[in-house]
Structure formats: structure tokens, C-alpha cells
């Protein structure tokens, strides 16, 4: 359950979560384990007629490093290198570990990525720095609004709105050339690429509920970003 919780809260696909839990259960002698994972919860029992355990998942930030660490432990368990107590201790360490990157490192990375995307979408080099600043500012708003409101879609809406306002102010004052390229580059760190990928992978794997729910989540996120950016043009 801890392994599944860590993976699901770190952005793993539901079919990968179920597969990992099944493999670990079989390695510990549970042959008929029943696992059902969705984006918001995990159901697990050691048998068809056994008592069911449920774990609610409310936050799903992206931390691919934790997924990789859980996979390493799973492989060691399957190979017989770890017993249950040793695996539990290692998983608890991963669960309690701080994110691999501090908020400010993420903000700086988002800013640099924004500028690079502006150039990749055929923007001019004069648009690089405005896109960096707008993207970094938008990521700061998204990061702290998510903590304040605890509603991801609203946080992304306000972040996109700030990106639109700042990009317009930059370009209208001569700091940048193409408004569209600055905005496109700045919003890219907010785009739910991982959710779209996971939705498709879950659908292909036959996890229809998880795939559809993640697809809807990605669609709502894209709508929030688009609405936030377009709102500035209603007043220009």
C-alpha cells in the first residue's frame, strides 16, 4: 500500500501502480492479491474473500525520482534481496523524503524552459528573456496559489492570467517582439503533458476509468490555461 501510494502521488500510471503492488505481494507469498488503483484511491486485499483496505489519494504532484526509487525496491523485493521489514523501512524513507528539487529550483527551471520554448516555436531571441520572466512569474503564482486554494485548476487559471498580463505589458513596452510567442513559451511549464501521456497509456492498458478521468483532468487544465490567457485579451 505504501509503494502504491508513493507511486500514485508522484504521477505514475495506475497500471504501473497495480503491477508493482502485485509483484511485491507475490514476492511476499500472497498469490491472489486483489489491487484496484484509480487516480484518487487504492483498494487492496490479500485475497478475493479477504478484508479490503482502502487508501485515499488527494495530492498528485510529479516526482519521477520517487517512482524510480520505488521501482528499485520492487525489483529487489522480487529478487529476494529484501524482506518485508527492510522494504517497509526503505519505502517509509522515500515517502518522508523531501522533493528532489526545492521550489526555487523549479521556478528557475520553469523560467528557462519558457524562454527555450519561445525560441522553439520560432520566436525571436528578443522574446527569450520576456518569456523567461513571464513563465517564471506564472509558475510562482501557480505554485503558491495551489497551496493557498488547494484547487489545481484555479491555480493554473490565475497563473495563466498573470502570464498573459505580464507578457502583454512586456511587449507593449518594447521588451519583446511577438506577444503570441512569448505567451506560448511562458505557458508551456503549465501544460499537463504528463497527465495526457498517462491517460493514453492507461487507456491502452485497459484501465478505462483511470484513462478517461486523467484525460478529463488534462482537458480541464488546458481549458483553465486557455481561459486565463484569453481573459487579458478581453480588456485589451
CSV table of C-alpha atoms in Angstrom, one decimal:
chain,number,residue,atom,x,y,z
A,1,UNK,CA,0.0,0.0,0.0
A,2,UNK,CA,2.9,2.4,0.8
A,3,UNK,CA,4.6,1.6,-2.5
A,4,UNK,CA,1.4,2.2,-4.4
A,5,UNK,CA,0.7,5.4,-2.5
A,6,UNK,CA,4.1,6.8,-3.3
A,7,UNK,CA,3.9,6.0,-7.0
A,8,UNK,CA,0.4,7.3,-7.4
A,9,UNK,CA,1.1,10.5,-5.5
A,10,UNK,CA,4.2,11.0,-7.7
A,11,UNK,CA,2.5,10.8,-11.0
A,12,UNK,CA,2.7,7.1,-12.0
A,13,UNK,CA,0.2,5.4,-14.3
A,14,UNK,CA,-2.4,3.3,-12.5
A,15,UNK,CA,-1.5,0.2,-14.4
A,16,UNK,CA,2.1,0.6,-13.3
A,17,UNK,CA,1.0,1.0,-9.7
A,18,UNK,CA,-1.1,-2.1,-9.8
A,19,UNK,CA,1.6,-4.1,-11.5
A,20,UNK,CA,4.2,-3.1,-8.8
A,21,UNK,CA,1.9,-3.9,-5.9
A,22,UNK,CA,1.0,-7.3,-7.5
A,23,UNK,CA,4.7,-8.2,-7.9
A,24,UNK,CA,5.6,-7.2,-4.4
A,25,UNK,CA,2.6,-9.1,-3.0
A,26,UNK,CA,3.6,-12.3,-4.9
A,27,UNK,CA,7.2,-11.9,-3.7
A,28,UNK,CA,5.9,-12.0,-0.1
A,29,UNK,CA,3.8,-15.1,-0.7
A,30,UNK,CA,0.4,-13.5,-1.5
A,31,UNK,CA,-0.6,-15.3,-4.7
A,32,UNK,CA,-4.2,-14.0,-5.1
A,33,UNK,CA,-3.7,-10.3,-4.2
A,34,UNK,CA,-6.5,-8.0,-5.4
A,35,UNK,CA,-5.4,-4.5,-6.4
A,36,UNK,CA,-7.5,-1.7,-7.9
A,37,UNK,CA,-6.0,1.7,-8.3
A,38,UNK,CA,-7.6,4.9,-9.6
A,39,UNK,CA,-6.1,8.4,-9.7
A,40,UNK,CA,-7.8,9.2,-6.3
A,41,UNK,CA,-7.5,5.9,-4.4
A,42,UNK,CA,-6.1,2.4,-4.0
A,43,UNK,CA,-8.0,-0.7,-3.0
A,44,UNK,CA,-6.0,-3.8,-1.8
A,45,UNK,CA,-6.8,-7.1,-0.3
A,46,UNK,CA,-4.8,-10.3,0.1
A,47,UNK,CA,-7.5,-12.4,-1.4
A,48,UNK,CA,-10.9,-12.4,-3.1
A,49,UNK,CA,-12.8,-13.1,0.2
A,50,UNK,CA,-10.4,-11.2,2.5
A,51,UNK,CA,-10.9,-7.8,4.1
A,52,UNK,CA,-10.3,-4.9,1.8
A,53,UNK,CA,-8.0,-1.9,2.6
A,54,UNK,CA,-8.6,1.5,1.0
A,55,UNK,CA,-6.2,4.4,0.8
A,56,UNK,CA,-7.4,7.9,-0.4
A,57,UNK,CA,-5.1,9.9,-2.7
A,58,UNK,CA,-5.7,13.7,-2.6
A,59,UNK,CA,-2.5,15.2,-3.9
A,60,UNK,CA,-0.6,14.1,-7.0
A,61,UNK,CA,2.5,16.2,-7.6
A,62,UNK,CA,5.0,15.0,-10.1
A,63,UNK,CA,8.2,13.4,-8.7
A,64,UNK,CA,9.6,10.8,-11.2
A,65,UNK,CA,12.6,10.2,-8.9
A,66,UNK,CA,10.4,8.7,-6.2
A,67,UNK,CA,8.7,6.4,-8.8
A,68,UNK,CA,12.2,5.2,-9.9
A,69,UNK,CA,13.2,4.6,-6.3
A,70,UNK,CA,10.1,2.5,-5.6
A,71,UNK,CA,10.7,0.5,-8.7
A,72,UNK,CA,14.2,-0.3,-7.5
A,73,UNK,CA,12.8,-1.5,-4.2
A,74,UNK,CA,10.2,-3.6,-6.0
A,75,UNK,CA,12.8,-5.3,-8.1
A,76,UNK,CA,15.0,-6.0,-5.0
A,77,UNK,CA,11.9,-7.5,-3.3
A,78,UNK,CA,11.1,-9.6,-6.3
A,79,UNK,CA,14.7,-10.8,-6.4
A,80,UNK,CA,14.6,-11.8,-2.8
A,81,UNK,CA,17.1,-9.3,-1.6
A,82,UNK,CA,14.8,-7.6,0.8
A,83,UNK,CA,12.4,-8.9,3.4
A,84,UNK,CA,9.1,-7.2,4.3
A,85,UNK,CA,10.6,-5.2,7.3
A,86,UNK,CA,13.5,-3.9,5.2
A,87,UNK,CA,11.3,-2.9,2.3
A,88,UNK,CA,8.9,-1.1,4.7
A,89,UNK,CA,11.8,0.9,6.2
A,90,UNK,CA,13.1,1.9,2.8
A,91,UNK,CA,9.7,2.8,1.5
A,92,UNK,CA,8.9,5.0,4.5
A,93,UNK,CA,12.2,6.8,3.9
A,94,UNK,CA,11.1,7.5,0.3
A,95,UNK,CA,7.7,8.6,1.4
A,96,UNK,CA,9.0,11.1,4.0
A,97,UNK,CA,11.8,12.4,1.8
A,98,UNK,CA,11.6,16.0,0.7
A,99,UNK,CA,11.1,16.7,-3.1
A,100,UNK,CA,14.2,16.3,-5.1
A,101,UNK,CA,14.1,20.0,-6.1
A,102,UNK,CA,13.3,23.0,-4.0
A,103,UNK,CA,10.6,25.4,-5.1
A,104,UNK,CA,13.1,28.0,-6.3
A,105,UNK,CA,15.0,25.5,-8.4
A,106,UNK,CA,11.6,24.5,-10.0
A,107,UNK,CA,10.8,28.2,-10.6
A,108,UNK,CA,14.2,28.9,-12.2
A,109,UNK,CA,13.9,25.8,-14.4
A,110,UNK,CA,10.3,26.8,-15.5
A,111,UNK,CA,11.6,30.2,-16.4
A,112,UNK,CA,14.5,28.8,-18.5
A,113,UNK,CA,12.2,26.3,-20.2
A,114,UNK,CA,9.7,29.1,-21.0
A,115,UNK,CA,12.4,31.0,-22.9
A,116,UNK,CA,13.6,27.9,-24.7
A,117,UNK,CA,10.0,27.1,-25.8
A,118,UNK,CA,9.5,30.6,-27.1
A,119,UNK,CA,12.6,30.1,-29.4
A,120,UNK,CA,11.5,26.6,-30.4
A,121,UNK,CA,8.1,28.0,-31.5
A,122,UNK,CA,10.0,30.3,-33.9
A,123,UNK,CA,10.1,33.3,-31.7
A,124,UNK,CA,12.9,35.9,-31.9
A,125,UNK,CA,15.8,36.0,-29.5
A,126,UNK,CA,14.4,39.2,-28.1
A,127,UNK,CA,11.4,37.2,-26.9
A,128,UNK,CA,13.6,34.8,-24.9
A,129,UNK,CA,14.0,37.0,-21.8
A,130,UNK,CA,10.4,38.2,-21.6
A,131,UNK,CA,9.2,34.6,-21.9
A,132,UNK,CA,11.6,33.6,-19.1
A,133,UNK,CA,10.3,36.3,-16.8
A,134,UNK,CA,6.6,35.7,-17.7
A,135,UNK,CA,6.9,31.9,-17.4
A,136,UNK,CA,8.8,32.2,-14.1
A,137,UNK,CA,6.3,34.6,-12.7
A,138,UNK,CA,3.4,32.4,-13.8
A,139,UNK,CA,4.9,29.4,-12.2
A,140,UNK,CA,5.4,31.2,-8.9
A,141,UNK,CA,1.7,32.2,-8.9
A,142,UNK,CA,0.7,28.6,-9.7
A,143,UNK,CA,2.9,27.1,-7.0
A,144,UNK,CA,1.7,29.4,-4.2
A,145,UNK,CA,-2.0,29.6,-5.3
A,146,UNK,CA,-2.1,25.8,-5.4
A,147,UNK,CA,-1.0,25.8,-1.7
A,148,UNK,CA,-3.5,28.6,-0.8
A,149,UNK,CA,-6.6,27.4,-2.7
A,150,UNK,CA,-5.8,23.7,-2.9
A,151,UNK,CA,-7.7,23.7,-6.3
A,152,UNK,CA,-5.3,23.0,-9.1
A,153,UNK,CA,-7.5,24.3,-11.9
A,154,UNK,CA,-7.9,27.7,-10.2
A,155,UNK,CA,-4.2,27.9,-9.5
A,156,UNK,CA,-3.4,27.3,-13.2
A,157,UNK,CA,-6.1,29.8,-14.3
A,158,UNK,CA,-4.6,32.6,-12.2
A,159,UNK,CA,-1.1,31.6,-13.3
A,160,UNK,CA,-2.1,31.8,-17.0
A,161,UNK,CA,-3.8,35.1,-16.4
A,162,UNK,CA,-0.6,36.5,-14.8
A,163,UNK,CA,1.4,35.2,-17.8
A,164,UNK,CA,-1.0,36.9,-20.2
A,165,UNK,CA,-0.9,40.2,-18.3
A,166,UNK,CA,2.9,40.3,-17.9
A,167,UNK,CA,3.6,39.2,-21.5
A,168,UNK,CA,1.3,42.0,-22.8
A,169,UNK,CA,3.0,44.6,-20.6
A,170,UNK,CA,6.4,43.4,-21.7
A,171,UNK,CA,5.7,43.5,-25.4
A,172,UNK,CA,3.7,46.7,-25.3
A,173,UNK,CA,6.6,48.5,-23.7
A,174,UNK,CA,9.1,47.2,-26.3
A,175,UNK,CA,10.5,44.4,-24.2
A,176,UNK,CA,9.9,41.6,-26.7
A,177,UNK,CA,8.6,41.4,-30.2
A,178,UNK,CA,5.9,38.8,-30.7
A,179,UNK,CA,3.3,38.5,-28.0
A,180,UNK,CA,2.0,35.1,-29.2
A,181,UNK,CA,5.4,33.6,-29.0
A,182,UNK,CA,6.1,35.0,-25.5
A,183,UNK,CA,2.8,33.7,-24.2
A,184,UNK,CA,3.1,30.3,-25.8
A,185,UNK,CA,6.6,29.8,-24.4
A,186,UNK,CA,5.6,31.0,-20.9
A,187,UNK,CA,2.6,28.7,-20.5
A,188,UNK,CA,4.4,25.5,-21.6
A,189,UNK,CA,5.5,24.6,-18.0
A,190,UNK,CA,1.8,24.6,-17.0
A,191,UNK,CA,0.7,22.3,-19.8
A,192,UNK,CA,-0.4,18.9,-18.5
A,193,UNK,CA,1.8,16.8,-20.7
A,194,UNK,CA,2.4,14.0,-18.1
A,195,UNK,CA,-1.4,13.7,-17.5
A,196,UNK,CA,-2.1,13.4,-21.2
A,197,UNK,CA,0.6,10.7,-21.6
A,198,UNK,CA,-0.6,8.7,-18.6
A,199,UNK,CA,-4.2,8.9,-19.8
A,200,UNK,CA,-3.3,7.4,-23.1
A,201,UNK,CA,-1.1,4.7,-21.5
A,202,UNK,CA,-3.8,3.8,-19.1
A,203,UNK,CA,-6.4,3.6,-21.9
A,204,UNK,CA,-4.1,1.4,-24.0
A,205,UNK,CA,-3.5,-0.8,-20.9
A,206,UNK,CA,-7.3,-1.3,-20.5
A,207,UNK,CA,-7.7,1.0,-17.4
A,208,UNK,CA,-10.7,2.9,-18.8
A,209,UNK,CA,-11.8,4.7,-15.7
A,210,UNK,CA,-8.3,6.0,-14.9
A,211,UNK,CA,-7.6,6.9,-18.5
A,212,UNK,CA,-10.8,8.8,-19.0
A,213,UNK,CA,-10.5,10.6,-15.7
A,214,UNK,CA,-7.0,11.7,-16.3
A,215,UNK,CA,-7.9,12.8,-19.8
A,216,UNK,CA,-10.8,14.9,-18.4
A,217,UNK,CA,-8.4,16.3,-15.8
A,218,UNK,CA,-5.9,17.3,-18.6
A,219,UNK,CA,-8.7,18.8,-20.6
A,220,UNK,CA,-9.9,20.9,-17.7
A,221,UNK,CA,-6.3,22.0,-17.0
A,222,UNK,CA,-5.9,23.0,-20.7
A,223,UNK,CA,-9.2,24.9,-20.5
A,224,UNK,CA,-8.1,26.8,-17.4
A,225,UNK,CA,-4.8,27.8,-19.0
A,226,UNK,CA,-6.6,28.9,-22.2
A,227,UNK,CA,-9.2,30.9,-20.2
A,228,UNK,CA,-6.6,32.6,-18.1
A,229,UNK,CA,-4.6,33.7,-21.1
A,230,UNK,CA,-7.6,34.8,-23.2
A,231,UNK,CA,-9.1,36.8,-20.4
A,232,UNK,CA,-6.4,39.5,-20.8
A,233,UNK,CA,-7.4,40.0,-24.5
A,234,UNK,CA,-11.0,40.8,-23.4
A,235,UNK,CA,-9.7,44.0,-21.9
A,236,UNK,CA,-7.1,45.0,-24.4
